[in-house]
CSV table of C-alpha atoms in Angstrom, one decimal:
chain,number,residue,atom,x,y,z
A,2,ILE,CA,117.6,96.9,101.4
A,3,PRO,CA,116.8,100.2,103.2
A,4,HIS,CA,119.2,101.9,105.6
A,5,ARG,CA,116.5,102.9,108.0
A,6,TRP,CA,112.9,101.9,108.7
A,7,ILE,CA,110.1,104.3,109.5
A,8,HIS,CA,106.8,103.5,111.3
A,9,SER,CA,104.4,105.8,109.4
A,10,GLY,CA,101.2,104.2,110.5
A,11,LEU,CA,100.6,106.2,113.7
A,12,TRP,CA,98.8,109.6,113.1
A,13,SER,CA,97.0,112.3,114.9
A,14,TRP,CA,94.2,113.3,112.6
A,15,GLN,CA,93.4,117.0,113.1
A,16,ARG,CA,89.9,118.5,113.3
A,17,TYR,CA,88.7,120.5,110.3
A,18,GLY,CA,89.4,124.2,110.8
A,19,LEU,CA,92.6,123.7,112.8
A,20,GLY,CA,96.1,124.1,111.5
A,21,PRO,CA,99.8,124.0,112.3
A,22,GLU,CA,99.4,126.8,114.8
A,23,ASN,CA,97.0,124.7,116.9
A,24,SER,CA,98.2,122.1,119.4
A,25,LEU,CA,97.1,118.5,119.0
A,26,PRO,CA,95.0,116.7,121.5
A,27,LEU,CA,97.1,115.4,124.4
A,28,GLU,CA,100.2,117.2,123.0
A,29,SER,CA,100.8,119.0,126.2
A,30,SER,CA,101.2,115.7,128.1
A,31,GLY,CA,103.8,114.4,125.6
A,32,ASP,CA,101.5,111.9,123.8
A,33,TYR,CA,101.6,113.7,120.4
A,34,THR,CA,103.9,116.0,118.5
A,35,ARG,CA,103.9,118.2,115.4
A,36,GLU,CA,107.7,117.7,115.0
A,37,LEU,CA,107.4,115.1,112.2
A,38,GLY,CA,105.1,117.2,110.0
A,39,SER,CA,101.8,116.5,108.4
A,40,LEU,CA,100.0,115.4,105.3
A,41,ARG,CA,97.5,118.0,104.1
A,42,PHE,CA,94.8,116.3,102.1
A,43,ALA,CA,93.8,119.5,100.2
A,44,ASP,CA,97.2,119.5,98.5
A,45,PHE,CA,96.0,116.5,96.5
A,46,GLY,CA,92.5,117.8,95.6
A,47,THR,CA,91.4,119.6,92.5
A,48,ASN,CA,90.5,122.7,94.5
A,49,LYS,CA,93.7,123.9,96.2
A,50,THR,CA,92.5,127.3,97.4
A,51,GLY,CA,92.0,126.1,101.0
A,52,ASP,CA,91.6,123.1,103.3
A,53,ASN,CA,89.0,120.5,102.8
A,54,LEU,CA,87.0,118.5,105.4
A,55,LEU,CA,89.7,115.9,105.7
A,56,ASN,CA,92.1,118.6,106.9
A,57,ARG,CA,95.5,116.9,107.7
A,58,VAL,CA,97.1,114.1,109.6
A,59,TRP,CA,100.3,114.5,111.7
A,60,TYR,CA,102.8,111.7,111.8
A,61,GLN,CA,103.6,110.4,115.2
A,62,PRO,CA,106.5,108.4,116.7
A,63,GLU,CA,105.8,105.1,118.5
A,64,GLU,CA,106.3,104.5,122.2
A,65,VAL,CA,109.1,102.1,123.0
A,66,PHE,CA,110.5,100.9,126.4
A,67,PRO,CA,114.1,99.8,125.7
A,68,VAL,CA,115.5,96.9,127.8
A,69,ASP,CA,118.5,99.1,128.9
A,70,GLY,CA,116.3,102.1,129.7
A,71,THR,CA,114.7,103.3,132.9
A,72,PRO,CA,111.8,101.0,133.8
A,73,GLU,CA,108.4,102.4,132.8
A,74,GLU,CA,110.1,105.4,131.2
A,75,ARG,CA,109.1,105.5,127.5
A,76,GLN,CA,111.0,106.7,124.5
A,77,HIS,CA,109.5,108.0,121.3
A,78,VAL,CA,110.9,106.4,118.1
A,79,PHE,CA,109.9,107.2,114.5
A,80,GLN,CA,112.7,105.6,112.6
A,81,VAL,CA,115.3,102.9,113.3
A,82,ASN,CA,118.6,102.4,111.4
A,83,VAL,CA,119.6,98.9,110.5
A,84,ASP,CA,122.9,97.5,111.7
A,85,THR,CA,125.8,99.4,110.2
A,86,ASP,CA,128.0,96.3,109.6
A,87,TYR,CA,125.1,94.4,108.1
A,88,TYR,CA,124.3,97.3,105.8
A,89,ARG,CA,127.9,97.5,104.7
A,90,LEU,CA,128.0,93.7,104.0
A,91,ALA,CA,124.9,94.0,101.9
A,92,LYS,CA,126.8,96.2,99.4
A,93,ALA,CA,128.4,93.0,98.1
A,94,LEU,CA,125.0,91.7,96.9
A,95,LYS,CA,124.5,94.4,94.3
A,96,ASN,CA,125.8,92.2,91.4
A,97,LEU,CA,123.9,89.1,92.4
A,98,LYS,CA,122.1,87.6,89.4
A,99,LEU,CA,118.3,87.4,89.9
A,100,GLU,CA,115.7,85.7,87.8
A,101,ARG,CA,113.5,87.8,85.4
A,102,CYS,CA,111.0,85.2,84.3
A,103,ILE,CA,108.4,83.0,85.9
A,104,ASN,CA,108.2,80.8,82.8
A,105,SER,CA,108.9,81.1,79.1
A,106,THR,CA,106.0,83.5,78.5
A,107,LYS,CA,105.9,85.6,81.7
A,108,CYS,CA,108.9,87.9,82.2
A,109,LEU,CA,109.6,91.2,83.8
A,110,GLN,CA,110.5,94.0,81.4
A,111,ASN,CA,113.8,94.6,83.3
A,112,THR,CA,116.0,92.2,85.2
A,113,PRO,CA,115.5,92.6,89.0
A,114,ARG,CA,118.5,93.9,91.0
A,115,VAL,CA,119.5,94.3,94.6
A,116,ASN,CA,119.5,97.9,95.8
A,117,ARG,CA,120.5,99.5,99.0
A,118,GLU,CA,118.2,102.4,99.6
A,119,SER,CA,117.8,105.3,102.1
A,120,ALA,CA,114.5,104.5,103.8
A,121,GLY,CA,111.6,102.1,103.9
A,122,THR,CA,108.4,102.5,105.8
A,123,SER,CA,105.6,100.3,107.2
A,124,THR,CA,102.0,101.0,107.8
A,125,SER,CA,98.7,99.0,108.0
A,126,ILE,CA,97.7,99.6,104.4
A,127,TYR,CA,98.3,98.1,101.0
A,128,LEU,CA,99.7,101.0,99.1
A,129,ASP,CA,98.5,101.2,95.5
A,130,ASN,CA,98.3,104.9,95.3
A,131,ALA,CA,101.0,106.7,93.3
A,132,ALA,CA,100.3,110.2,94.8
A,133,TYR,CA,100.8,108.9,98.4
A,134,ALA,CA,103.9,107.0,97.4
A,135,SER,CA,105.3,110.2,95.8
A,136,PHE,CA,104.4,112.1,99.0
A,137,LEU,CA,106.3,109.6,101.2
A,138,PHE,CA,109.3,109.8,98.9
A,139,ASP,CA,109.3,113.6,98.9
A,140,LYS,CA,108.8,113.9,102.7
A,141,PHE,CA,110.8,111.0,104.1
A,142,ASN,CA,112.9,109.8,101.1
A,143,VAL,CA,111.0,106.5,101.3
A,144,THR,CA,111.3,104.1,98.3
A,145,THR,CA,109.9,100.9,99.9
A,146,VAL,CA,106.6,100.5,101.6
A,147,ASP,CA,105.4,97.3,103.4
A,148,MET,CA,103.3,96.3,106.4
A,149,GLU,CA,105.7,94.5,108.6
A,150,SER,CA,109.3,95.6,108.7
A,151,ALA,CA,109.0,98.6,110.9
A,152,ALA,CA,107.5,96.4,113.6
A,153,VAL,CA,110.6,94.2,113.5
A,154,ALA,CA,112.8,97.3,113.6
A,155,LEU,CA,111.1,98.7,116.6
A,156,VAL,CA,111.3,95.4,118.5
A,157,CYS,CA,115.0,95.0,117.7
A,158,TYR,CA,115.5,98.6,118.9
A,159,GLN,CA,113.7,97.8,122.1
A,160,GLN,CA,115.7,94.6,122.6
A,161,LYS,CA,119.0,96.1,121.4
A,162,VAL,CA,119.4,93.4,118.8
A,163,PRO,CA,121.2,94.2,115.5
A,164,PHE,CA,119.1,93.7,112.4
A,165,ILE,CA,118.7,94.2,108.6
A,166,VAL,CA,115.7,93.9,106.4
A,167,ILE,CA,115.8,92.4,102.9
A,168,ARG,CA,112.5,92.9,101.1
A,169,GLY,CA,111.4,91.7,97.7
A,170,LEU,CA,109.2,94.4,95.9
A,171,SER,CA,106.4,92.9,93.9
A,172,ASN,CA,104.6,96.0,92.5
A,173,LEU,CA,104.8,99.8,92.0
A,174,ALA,CA,102.2,101.9,93.6
A,175,GLY,CA,99.5,102.8,91.1
A,176,ARG,CA,101.1,100.9,88.3
A,177,GLY,CA,98.9,97.9,87.7
A,178,ASP,CA,98.6,94.4,89.0
A,179,GLU,CA,102.2,93.2,89.0
A,180,ALA,CA,101.9,91.8,92.5
A,181,ASP,CA,99.3,89.2,91.4
A,182,VAL,CA,101.5,87.9,88.6
A,183,PHE,CA,105.1,88.2,89.9
A,184,THR,CA,104.8,87.4,93.6
A,185,PRO,CA,106.3,83.9,93.2
A,186,LEU,CA,109.2,85.2,91.3
A,187,VAL,CA,109.8,88.0,93.9
A,188,ALA,CA,109.7,85.4,96.7
A,189,ASN,CA,112.2,83.1,95.1
A,190,ASN,CA,114.6,86.0,94.3
A,191,THR,CA,114.3,87.3,97.9
A,192,VAL,CA,115.2,83.9,99.3
A,193,LYS,CA,118.2,83.8,97.1
A,194,VAL,CA,119.4,87.2,98.3
A,195,VAL,CA,118.9,86.3,102.0
A,196,VAL,CA,120.8,83.0,101.6
A,197,GLU,CA,123.6,84.8,99.9
A,198,PHE,CA,123.8,87.4,102.6
A,199,ILE,CA,123.9,84.7,105.3
A,200,LYS,CA,127.0,83.2,103.7
A,201,TYR,CA,129.0,86.2,104.7
A,202,PHE,CA,128.8,85.1,108.3
A,203,SER,CA,130.2,81.6,107.6
A,204,PRO,CA,134.0,81.3,108.0
A,205,VAL,CA,134.0,78.7,105.2
A,206,GLU,CA,132.2,81.1,102.8
A,207,ALA,CA,134.2,84.2,103.8
A,208,ARG,CA,134.8,86.5,100.9
A,209,SER,CA,137.3,89.3,100.2
A,210,ASP,CA,134.6,91.6,98.8
A,211,ALA,CA,132.8,91.7,102.2
């Protein structure tokens, strides 16, 4: 359960030979920025003496037009915090018992648990690359990657609607094919967490630990 969601799927991919000292295309008109930093592909190559042809990509915020903003006046948003009260309530889920096994022969090595984390990110890729996952953690403190949640976060920000995202993680980037085996288990555990979280909003189910 991340505290904030980052939309990391919007890039400006810089031409080979250009660097941090060079402006990005359309940057002068406010369409792009170097504020969020870049991914330099040469840092992940075997020859780290200089740039390679892939050069670097610069992360970009998304354009949003909030309902309470000036009409046709855009805002730029890279990350959105979940609702503070929802995130506080989610702390009570940390001891919820989750299932470890699909059946008598297929079990996870460790019992799943509910964690509140610093940040998650969404992009239009299936991330099964450990190096890129480590980069996202080092740069943005991201521990969760998916393809959908940041879109929900941005729409909620635009509409000024409180939200929280509860994700079930089915695999570790670059660590095998867990997703193919344990997706049903992850889905069932996630539903259990969501249902338990919703109970905190029912007067009948009110709890002292909330």
